Amino acid sequence: EVQLVESGGGLVQPGGSLRLSCAASGFTFRSYWMHWVRQAPGKGLVWVSRISSDGSSTTYADSVKGRFTISRDTAKNTVYLQMNSLRAEDTAVYYCARDYSNYFDFWGQGTLVTVSS
Amino acid sequence: DIQMTQSPSIQSASVGDRVTITCRASQSISTWLAWYQQKPGKAPKLLIYKASTLESGVPSRFSGSGSGTEFTLTISSLQPDDFATYYCQQYDSYYSFGQGTKLEIK
């Protein structure tokens, strides 16, 4: 059974940093691109970032470029999102999702990030 | 960037109704479109990909159609479990989602 379990969310002050993790199981992790998608409270889904199956290629939404870094550890079957210089508008539930031919076939349960003083 | 616009934003319907949700892309995306269902406090669930292909395990009352810039998601006979928010997503050029359509009980 495919499982994606996010962790690492919490309350952080503006300008602070946080690292999210997404632990994958039930599939061959090294074969899939992975994504982060976020959802602000009461709002819609917004794509954040993606990483290739081998970790050599990364892409970011303009809103997070230069502040967020996606990475993966194949030995740990985990994808990460390092978030720096956090702003109030980064407050959201962050989901990791598996890429299957560019659409997202499995999603984690999400982890809430709150940026507030 | 490709903008996705769904209509309506909110739809009231009853069990047994036939419901159609529309999604329009700001430029042609061929059939690179997916539909997701999301219930409160839960992760989105894939329903349809490539505009009209039903994901495994999704009930056949769900169907998708369209190409280019206009797409529809149809639920042929609403069931109680279908009251949720639905999102379209294009994956022709990076990724963007519609703003969502909340399907509520009339």
Coordinates of N, CA and C in Angstrom, one line a residue:
Chain A
E1 N 0.8 -1.2 0.0 CA 0.0 0.0 0.0 C 0.9 1.3 0.0
V2 N 0.6 2.1 -0.9 CA 1.4 3.4 -1.0 C 1.0 4.3 0.2
Q3 N 2.0 4.8 0.8 CA 1.8 5.7 2.0 C 2.8 6.9 1.8
L4 N 2.3 8.1 2.1 CA 3.1 9.2 2.2 C 2.8 9.9 3.5
V5 N 3.8 10.1 4.4 CA 3.5 10.7 5.7 C 4.4 11.9 5.9
E6 N 3.7 13.1 5.9 CA 4.4 14.3 6.2 C 4.6 14.6 7.6
S7 N 5.7 15.3 7.9 CA 5.9 15.8 9.3 C 6.8 17.0 9.3
G8 N 6.9 17.7 10.4 CA 7.8 18.8 10.5 C 7.1 20.2 10.5
G9 N 5.8 20.2 10.4 CA 5.1 21.4 10.4 C 5.0 22.0 11.8
G10 N 4.6 23.2 11.9 CA 4.5 23.9 13.3 C 4.3 25.4 13.1
L11 N 4.5 26.0 14.3 CA 4.4 27.5 14.4 C 5.8 28.1 14.3
V12 N 6.0 29.0 13.4 CA 7.3 29.7 13.2 C 7.1 31.1 13.0
Q13 N 8.0 31.9 13.5 CA 7.9 33.4 13.3 C 8.3 33.8 11.9
P14 N 7.8 34.9 11.5 CA 8.2 35.5 10.2 C 9.7 35.6 10.1
G15 N 10.2 35.2 8.9 CA 11.7 35.2 8.8 C 12.3 33.9 9.2
G16 N 11.6 33.1 9.9 CA 12.2 31.8 10.4 C 12.3 30.7 9.3
S17 N 12.7 29.6 9.8 CA 12.9 28.4 8.9 C 12.2 27.2 9.4
L18 N 11.9 26.3 8.5 CA 11.3 25.0 8.9 C 11.7 24.0 7.8
R19 N 11.9 22.7 8.2 CA 12.1 21.7 7.3 C 11.0 20.6 7.4
L20 N 10.3 20.4 6.3 CA 9.3 19.4 6.2 C 9.8 18.1 5.6
S21 N 9.3 17.0 6.1 CA 9.7 15.7 5.6 C 8.5 14.9 5.1
C22 N 8.7 14.1 4.1 CA 7.6 13.2 3.6 C 8.2 11.8 3.5
A23 N 7.8 10.9 4.3 CA 8.3 9.6 4.3 C 7.4 8.7 3.4
A24 N 8.0 8.0 2.5 CA 7.3 7.2 1.5 C 7.5 5.8 1.7
S25 N 6.4 5.0 1.5 CA 6.5 3.5 1.6 C 5.5 2.9 0.7
G26 N 5.7 1.6 0.4 CA 4.8 0.9 -0.4 C 5.0 1.0 -1.9
F27 N 6.1 1.6 -2.3 CA 6.4 1.7 -3.8 C 7.9 2.0 -3.9
T28 N 8.4 1.9 -5.2 CA 9.8 2.1 -5.4 C 10.1 3.6 -5.5
F29 N 10.4 4.1 -4.4 CA 10.6 5.6 -4.3 C 11.5 6.2 -5.3
R30 N 12.6 5.5 -5.6 CA 13.6 6.1 -6.5 C 13.1 6.2 -7.9
S31 N 12.0 5.6 -8.2 CA 11.5 5.6 -9.6 C 10.5 6.8 -9.9
Y32 N 10.1 7.6 -8.9 CA 9.1 8.6 -9.0 C 9.6 10.0 -8.7
W33 N 9.1 10.9 -9.6 CA 9.2 12.3 -9.2 C 8.3 12.6 -8.0
M34 N 8.6 13.6 -7.2 CA 7.7 13.9 -6.1 C 7.5 15.4 -6.1
H35 N 6.4 15.8 -5.4 CA 6.0 17.2 -5.4 C 5.6 17.6 -4.0
W36 N 5.6 18.9 -3.8 CA 4.9 19.6 -2.7 C 3.8 20.5 -3.2
V37 N 2.7 20.4 -2.6 CA 1.5 21.2 -2.9 C 1.0 21.8 -1.6
R38 N 0.6 23.1 -1.6 CA 0.1 23.7 -0.3 C -1.3 24.2 -0.5
Q39 N -1.9 24.4 0.7 CA -3.3 24.8 0.7 C -3.5 25.8 1.9
A40 N -3.6 27.1 1.7 CA -3.8 28.0 2.7 C -5.2 27.7 3.3
P41 N -5.4 28.1 4.6 CA -6.7 27.8 5.3 C -7.9 28.4 4.5
G42 N -8.8 27.5 4.1 CA -10.0 27.8 3.4 C -9.8 28.2 2.0
K43 N -8.6 27.9 1.4 CA -8.3 28.3 0.0 C -8.0 27.0 -0.8
G44 N -7.6 27.2 -2.0 CA -7.4 26.1 -3.0 C -6.0 25.6 -2.9
L45 N -5.8 24.7 -3.9 CA -4.5 24.0 -3.9 C -3.5 24.8 -4.8
V46 N -2.3 24.9 -4.4 CA -1.2 25.6 -5.1 C 0.0 24.7 -5.2
W47 N 0.5 24.5 -6.4 CA 1.7 23.7 -6.5 C 2.9 24.5 -6.0
V48 N 3.9 23.8 -5.3 CA 5.0 24.5 -4.7 C 6.3 24.1 -5.4
S49 N 6.6 22.8 -5.5 CA 7.9 22.4 -6.0 C 7.8 20.9 -6.4
R50 N 8.8 20.6 -7.2 CA 9.0 19.2 -7.7 C 10.4 18.8 -7.7
I51 N 10.7 17.5 -7.6 CA 12.0 17.0 -7.7 C 12.0 15.7 -8.5
S52 N 13.0 15.5 -9.4 CA 13.1 14.4 -10.3 C 13.3 13.1 -9.5
S53 N 13.2 12.0 -10.1 CA 13.3 10.7 -9.5 C 14.7 10.5 -8.9
D54 N 15.7 11.0 -9.6 CA 17.1 10.9 -9.1 C 17.6 12.1 -8.4
G55 N 16.8 13.1 -8.2 CA 17.1 14.3 -7.4 C 18.0 15.3 -8.2
S56 N 18.2 15.1 -9.5 CA 19.1 15.9 -10.2 C 18.4 17.2 -10.7
S57 N 17.1 17.2 -10.8 CA 16.3 18.3 -11.3 C 15.3 18.7 -10.3
T58 N 15.2 20.1 -10.1 CA 14.2 20.6 -9.2 C 13.6 21.8 -9.8
T59 N 12.3 22.1 -9.5 CA 11.6 23.2 -10.0 C 10.7 23.8 -8.9
Y60 N 10.6 25.2 -8.9 CA 9.8 25.8 -7.9 C 8.8 26.8 -8.5
A61 N 7.7 27.0 -7.7 CA 6.8 28.1 -8.1 C 7.5 29.4 -7.8
D62 N 7.2 30.4 -8.5 CA 7.8 31.7 -8.4 C 7.7 32.3 -7.0
S63 N 6.6 31.9 -6.3 CA 6.3 32.5 -5.0 C 7.3 32.0 -3.9
V64 N 8.0 30.9 -4.2 CA 8.9 30.3 -3.2 C 10.3 30.2 -3.7
K65 N 10.5 30.6 -5.0 CA 11.9 30.4 -5.5 C 12.9 31.3 -4.8
G66 N 14.0 30.7 -4.4 CA 15.0 31.3 -3.7 C 14.9 31.2 -2.2
R67 N 13.7 30.8 -1.7 CA 13.5 30.6 -0.3 C 13.3 29.2 0.1
F68 N 12.8 28.4 -0.8 CA 12.5 27.0 -0.5 C 13.5 26.1 -1.3
T69 N 13.8 24.9 -0.7 CA 14.7 24.0 -1.4 C 14.1 22.6 -1.2
I70 N 13.9 21.9 -2.3 CA 13.4 20.5 -2.2 C 14.6 19.6 -2.4
S71 N 14.5 18.5 -1.7 CA 15.6 17.5 -1.8 C 15.0 16.1 -1.5
R72 N 15.8 15.1 -1.7 CA 15.3 13.7 -1.4 C 16.5 12.9 -1.0
D73 N 16.2 11.8 -0.1 CA 17.1 10.9 0.3 C 16.6 9.5 0.0
T74 N 17.2 8.9 -1.0 CA 16.7 7.6 -1.5 C 16.9 6.5 -0.4
A75 N 17.9 6.6 0.3 CA 18.2 5.6 1.4 C 17.1 5.6 2.4
K76 N 16.5 6.8 2.7 CA 15.5 7.0 3.7 C 14.1 7.0 3.1
N77 N 14.0 6.9 1.8 CA 12.7 7.0 1.1 C 11.9 8.3 1.6
T78 N 12.6 9.4 1.6 CA 12.1 10.6 2.1 C 12.4 11.8 1.2
V79 N 11.4 12.7 1.1 CA 11.5 13.9 0.3 C 11.4 15.0 1.4
Y80 N 12.2 16.1 1.2 CA 12.2 17.2 2.1 C 11.8 18.5 1.4
L81 N 11.4 19.4 2.3 CA 11.2 20.8 1.8 C 11.8 21.7 2.9
Q82 N 12.9 22.3 2.6 CA 13.5 23.3 3.5 C 12.9 24.6 3.1
M83 N 12.3 25.3 4.1 CA 11.6 26.5 3.9 C 12.3 27.6 4.8
N84 N 12.9 28.6 4.1 CA 13.6 29.7 4.8 C 12.9 31.0 4.5
S85 N 13.2 32.0 5.3 CA 12.6 33.4 5.1 C 11.1 33.3 5.0
L86 N 10.5 32.6 6.0 CA 9.1 32.3 5.9 C 8.3 33.6 6.1
R87 N 7.1 33.7 5.4 CA 6.3 34.8 5.4 C 4.9 34.4 5.9
A88 N 4.1 35.3 6.3 CA 2.7 35.0 6.8 C 1.9 34.3 5.6
E89 N 2.2 34.7 4.4 CA 1.4 34.1 3.3 C 1.9 32.6 3.0
D90 N 2.9 32.1 3.7 CA 3.3 30.7 3.5 C 2.5 29.8 4.4
T91 N 1.7 30.4 5.3 CA 0.8 29.6 6.2 C -0.1 28.7 5.3
A92 N 0.0 27.4 5.6 CA -0.8 26.5 4.8 C -0.6 25.1 5.3
V93 N -1.5 24.2 4.8 CA -1.2 22.8 4.9 C -0.3 22.4 3.7
Y94 N 0.8 21.7 4.0 CA 1.7 21.3 2.9 C 1.5 19.8 2.7
Y95 N 1.2 19.4 1.5 CA 1.1 18.0 1.1 C 2.2 17.6 0.2
C96 N 2.7 16.4 0.4 CA 3.6 15.8 -0.6 C 2.7 14.9 -1.5
A97 N 3.1 14.8 -2.7 CA 2.3 14.0 -3.7 C 3.3 13.2 -4.6
R98 N 2.9 12.1 -5.0 CA 3.6 11.3 -6.0 C 3.2 11.6 -7.4
D99 N 4.2 11.7 -8.2 CA 3.9 12.1 -9.7 C 3.8 10.8 -10.5
Y100 N 2.7 10.6 -11.2 CA 2.5 9.5 -12.1 C 2.2 10.1 -13.4
S101 N 3.1 10.2 -14.3 CA 2.9 10.8 -15.6 C 2.4 12.3 -15.5
N102 N 2.9 13.0 -14.5 CA 2.7 14.4 -14.3 C 1.4 14.8 -13.6
Y103 N 0.5 13.8 -13.4 CA -0.6 14.1 -12.4 C -0.2 13.4 -11.1
F104 N -1.0 13.7 -10.1 CA -0.6 13.3 -8.7 C -1.5 12.2 -8.2
D105 N -1.0 11.0 -8.2 CA -1.9 9.9 -7.9 C -2.0 9.5 -6.4
F106 N -1.0 9.9 -5.6 CA -1.1 9.6 -4.2 C -0.7 10.9 -3.5
W107 N -1.4 11.2 -2.4 CA -1.1 12.4 -1.6 C -0.9 12.0 -0.1
G108 N 0.0 12.7 0.6 CA 0.0 12.5 2.0 C -1.1 13.2 2.7
Q109 N -1.2 13.1 4.0 CA -2.3 13.7 4.8 C -2.0 15.2 5.1
G110 N -0.8 15.6 4.9 CA -0.5 17.0 5.0 C 0.0 17.4 6.4
T111 N 0.8 18.5 6.4 CA 1.3 19.0 7.7 C 1.1 20.5 7.7
L112 N 0.7 21.1 8.8 CA 0.3 22.5 8.9 C 1.5 23.3 9.3
V113 N 1.7 24.3 8.5 CA 2.8 25.3 8.8 C 2.0 26.7 9.1
T114 N 2.3 27.2 10.2 CA 1.7 28.5 10.6 C 2.9 29.5 10.8
V115 N 2.9 30.6 10.1 CA 3.9 31.6 10.2 C 3.2 32.8 10.9
S116 N 3.6 33.1 12.1 CA 3.0 34.1 12.9 C 3.9 34.5 14.0
S117 N 3.8 35.8 14.4 CA 4.6 36.3 15.5 C 3.7 36.2 16.8
Chain B
D1 N 2.0 31.7 -17.4 CA 1.4 30.7 -16.6 C -0.1 30.4 -17.1
I2 N -0.5 29.2 -17.0 CA -1.8 28.8 -17.4 C -2.8 28.9 -16.2
Q3 N -3.8 29.7 -16.4 CA -4.8 29.9 -15.4 C -6.0 28.9 -15.6
M4 N -6.5 28.4 -14.5 CA -7.6 27.4 -14.6 C -8.8 28.0 -13.9
T5 N -9.9 28.0 -14.5 CA -11.1 28.6 -13.9 C -12.2 27.6 -13.9
Q6 N -12.8 27.4 -12.7 CA -13.9 26.4 -12.5 C -15.2 27.2 -12.3
S7 N -16.3 26.6 -12.8 CA -17.6 27.1 -12.5 C -18.6 25.9 -12.3
P8 N -19.5 26.1 -11.4 CA -19.6 27.2 -10.5 C -18.6 27.0 -9.3
S9 N -18.5 28.0 -8.5 CA -17.7 27.9 -7.3 C -18.4 27.0 -6.2
I10 N -19.7 27.2 -6.1 CA -20.5 26.4 -5.2 C -21.7 25.9 -6.0
Q11 N -22.0 24.6 -5.8 CA -23.2 24.0 -6.4 C -24.0 23.3 -5.4
S12 N -25.3 23.5 -5.3 CA -26.2 22.8 -4.4 C -26.9 21.7 -5.2
A13 N -27.0 20.5 -4.7 CA -27.6 19.5 -5.4 C -28.1 18.4 -4.4
S14 N -28.9 17.5 -4.9 CA -29.6 16.5 -4.1 C -29.1 15.1 -4.5
V15 N -29.2 14.2 -3.6 CA -28.8 12.8 -3.9 C -29.6 12.3 -5.1
G16 N -28.9 11.7 -6.1 CA -29.6 11.3 -7.3 C -29.5 12.2 -8.5
D17 N -29.1 13.5 -8.2 CA -29.0 14.5 -9.3 C -27.8 14.1 -10.2
R18 N -27.9 14.6 -11.4 CA -26.8 14.6 -12.3 C -26.1 16.0 -12.2
V19 N -24.8 16.0 -12.0 CA -24.1 17.2 -11.8 C -22.9 17.4 -12.8
T20 N -22.7 18.6 -13.3 CA -21.6 18.9 -14.2 C -20.9 20.1 -13.6
I21 N -19.6 19.9 -13.6 CA -18.6 21.0 -13.2 C -17.7 21.3 -14.4
T22 N -17.6 22.6 -14.7 CA -16.8 23.0 -15.8 C -15.4 23.6 -15.4
C23 N -14.4 23.3 -16.2 CA -13.1 23.9 -16.0 C -12.6 24.4 -17.3
R24 N -12.1 25.7 -17.3 CA -11.6 26.3 -18.5 C -10.1 26.7 -18.2
A25 N -9.3 26.4 -19.2 CA -7.9 26.8 -19.2 C -7.7 28.0 -20.0
S26 N -6.7 28.9 -19.6 CA -6.4 30.1 -20.3 C -5.7 29.9 -21.6
Q27 N -5.2 28.7 -21.9 CA -4.7 28.4 -23.2 C -4.8 26.9 -23.4
S28 N -4.7 26.4 -24.6 CA -4.9 25.0 -24.8 C -3.9 24.1 -24.0
I29 N -4.5 23.1 -23.4 CA -3.7 22.1 -22.7 C -3.9 20.7 -23.2
S30 N -4.4 20.6 -24.4 CA -4.7 19.3 -25.0 C -5.6 18.5 -24.1
T31 N -5.2 17.4 -23.6 CA -6.0 16.7 -22.6 C -5.2 16.4 -21.3
W32 N -4.3 17.3 -21.1 CA -3.5 17.2 -19.9 C -4.2 17.8 -18.7
L33 N -5.2 17.1 -18.3 CA -6.1 17.6 -17.2 C -6.5 16.5 -16.2
A34 N -6.4 16.8 -14.9 CA -6.8 15.8 -13.9 C -7.9 16.5 -13.0
W35 N -8.7 15.6 -12.4 CA -9.7 16.1 -11.5 C -9.5 15.4 -10.1
Y36 N -9.6 16.1 -9.1 CA -9.4 15.6 -7.7 C -10.7 15.9 -6.9
Q37 N -10.9 15.1 -5.9 CA -12.0 15.3 -4.9 C -11.3 15.5 -3.6
Q38 N -11.8 16.5 -2.8 CA -11.2 16.7 -1.5 C -12.3 16.9 -0.5
K39 N -12.2 16.2 0.6 CA -13.2 16.3 1.7 C -12.5 17.1 2.8
P40 N -13.3 17.8 3.7 CA -12.7 18.6 4.7 C -11.7 17.9 5.6
G41 N -10.5 18.5 5.7 CA -9.5 17.9 6.6 C -8.7 16.7 6.0
K42 N -9.0 16.4 4.7 CA -8.4 15.3 4.1 C -7.6 15.7 2.9
A43 N -6.7 14.8 2.4 CA -5.9 15.1 1.2 C -6.8 14.9 0.0
P44 N -6.4 15.6 -1.1 CA -7.1 15.4 -2.4 C -6.9 13.9 -2.8
K45 N -8.0 13.5 -3.6 CA -8.0 12.1 -4.1 C -8.1 12.2 -5.6
L46 N -7.3 11.6 -6.4 CA -7.3 11.6 -7.8 C -8.6 10.8 -8.3
L47 N -9.3 11.5 -9.2 CA -10.5 10.8 -9.8 C -10.3 10.5 -11.2
I48 N -9.8 11.5 -12.0 CA -9.7 11.4 -13.4 C -8.4 12.0 -13.9
Y49 N -7.7 11.4 -14.9 CA -6.5 12.0 -15.5 C -6.7 11.9 -17.0
K50 N -5.8 12.6 -17.7 CA -5.9 12.8 -19.1 C -7.3 13.1 -19.6
A51 N -7.9 13.9 -18.9 CA -9.2 14.5 -19.1 C -10.4 13.6 -19.0
S52 N -10.2 12.3 -19.3 CA -11.4 11.4 -19.3 C -11.1 10.0 -18.8
T53 N -9.9 9.7 -18.4 CA -9.5 8.4 -17.9 C -9.8 8.2 -16.4
L54 N -10.6 7.3 -16.1 CA -11.0 7.1 -14.7 C -9.9 6.4 -13.9
E55 N -9.5 7.0 -12.8 CA -8.5 6.3 -11.9 C -9.1 5.0 -11.4
S56 N -8.2 4.0 -11.2 CA -8.6 2.7 -10.7 C -9.4 2.9 -9.4
G57 N -10.5 2.2 -9.2 CA -11.2 2.2 -8.0 C -12.2 3.4 -7.8
V58 N -12.2 4.3 -8.8 CA -13.2 5.4 -8.7 C -14.5 4.9 -9.3
P59 N -15.6 5.2 -8.7 CA -16.9 4.7 -9.2 C -17.2 5.2 -10.6
S60 N -17.9 4.4 -11.4 CA -18.1 4.8 -12.8 C -19.2 5.9 -13.0
R61 N -19.8 6.3 -11.9 CA -20.7 7.5 -12.0 C -19.9 8.8 -12.3
F62 N -18.6 8.8 -12.1 CA -17.8 9.9 -12.4 C -17.3 9.8 -13.8
S63 N -17.3 10.9 -14.6 CA -16.8 10.9 -15.9 C -16.2 12.2 -16.2
G64 N -15.3 12.3 -17.1 CA -14.7 13.5 -17.6 C -14.6 13.6 -19.1
S65 N -14.7 14.8 -19.6 CA -14.6 15.0 -21.0 C -13.9 16.4 -21.3
G66 N -13.6 16.6 -22.6 CA -13.1 17.8 -23.0 C -11.7 17.7 -23.6
S67 N -11.3 18.8 -24.2 CA -9.9 18.9 -24.7 C -9.7 20.4 -25.1
G68 N -8.4 20.8 -25.2 CA -8.1 22.1 -25.5 C -8.2 23.0 -24.3
T69 N -9.3 23.8 -24.3 CA -9.5 24.7 -23.1 C -10.7 24.5 -22.3
E70 N -11.6 23.6 -22.7 CA -12.8 23.4 -21.9 C -13.0 22.0 -21.5
F71 N -13.3 21.8 -20.3 CA -13.4 20.4 -19.7 C -14.6 20.3 -18.8
T72 N -15.1 19.1 -18.6 CA -16.2 18.9 -17.7 C -16.0 17.7 -16.8
L73 N -16.4 17.7 -15.6 CA -16.5 16.6 -14.7 C -18.0 16.4 -14.5
T74 N -18.5 15.2 -14.7 CA -19.9 14.8 -14.5 C -20.0 13.7 -13.5
I75 N -21.0 13.9 -12.6 CA -21.4 12.8 -11.7 C -22.8 12.5 -12.1
S76 N -23.0 11.2 -12.5 CA -24.2 10.9 -13.2 C -25.4 10.8 -12.2
S77 N -25.1 10.3 -11.0 CA -26.2 10.2 -10.0 C -25.5 10.4 -8.6
L78 N -25.7 11.6 -8.1 CA -25.0 12.0 -6.8 C -25.3 11.0 -5.7
Q79 N -24.2 10.6 -5.0 CA -24.3 9.8 -3.8 C -23.9 10.6 -2.6
P80 N -24.4 10.2 -1.4 CA -24.0 11.0 -0.2 C -22.5 11.2 0.0
D81 N -21.7 10.3 -0.4 CA -20.3 10.4 -0.3 C -19.7 11.4 -1.2
D82 N -20.4 11.9 -2.2 CA -19.8 12.7 -3.2 C -19.8 14.2 -2.8
F83 N -20.5 14.6 -1.7 CA -20.5 16.0 -1.3 C -19.1 16.3 -0.8
A84 N -18.4 17.2 -1.6 CA -17.0 17.5 -1.3 C -16.6 18.7 -2.2
T85 N -15.4 19.0 -2.2 CA -14.9 20.0 -3.1 C -14.0 19.4 -4.2
Y86 N -14.2 19.8 -5.5 CA -13.6 19.2 -6.6 C -12.7 20.3 -7.3
Y87 N -11.5 19.8 -7.6 CA -10.5 20.7 -8.3 C -10.0 20.1 -9.6
C88 N -9.9 20.9 -10.6 CA -9.2 20.5 -11.8 C -7.8 21.0 -11.7
Q89 N -6.9 20.3 -12.5 CA -5.5 20.6 -12.5 C -4.9 20.4 -13.9
Q90 N -4.2 21.4 -14.4 CA -3.6 21.2 -15.7 C -2.1 20.8 -15.4
Y91 N -1.6 19.9 -16.3 CA -0.2 19.5 -16.2 C 0.4 19.5 -17.6
D92 N 0.0 20.5 -18.4 CA 0.6 20.7 -19.7 C 1.9 21.5 -19.6
S93 N 1.8 22.5 -18.8 CA 2.9 23.4 -18.5 C 3.1 23.6 -17.0
Y94 N 4.0 22.9 -16.4 CA 4.0 22.9 -15.0 C 2.7 22.5 -14.4
Y95 N 2.2 23.1 -13.4 CA 1.0 22.6 -12.7 C 0.2 23.8 -12.2
S96 N -1.1 23.8 -12.4 CA -1.9 24.8 -11.8 C -3.3 24.2 -11.6
F97 N -4.0 24.7 -10.5 CA -5.3 24.1 -10.2 C -6.4 25.2 -10.4
G98 N -7.6 24.7 -10.6 CA -8.7 25.6 -10.5 C -9.0 26.0 -9.0
Q99 N -9.9 26.9 -8.8 CA -10.1 27.5 -7.5 C -11.0 26.5 -6.7
G100 N -11.6 25.5 -7.3 CA -12.4 24.5 -6.6 C -13.9 24.8 -6.8
T101 N -14.6 23.7 -6.8 CA -16.1 23.7 -6.8 C -16.6 22.9 -5.6
K102 N -17.3 23.6 -4.7 CA -17.8 23.0 -3.5 C -19.2 22.4 -3.9
L103 N -19.4 21.2 -3.7 CA -20.7 20.5 -4.0 C -21.4 20.3 -2.6
E104 N -22.5 21.0 -2.5 CA -23.2 20.9 -1.2 C -24.6 20.4 -1.3
I105 N -25.1 19.9 -0.2 CA -26.4 19.3 -0.2 C -27.5 20.4 -0.3
K106 N -28.4 20.2 -1.2 CA -29.5 21.2 -1.4 C -30.5 21.0 -0.2

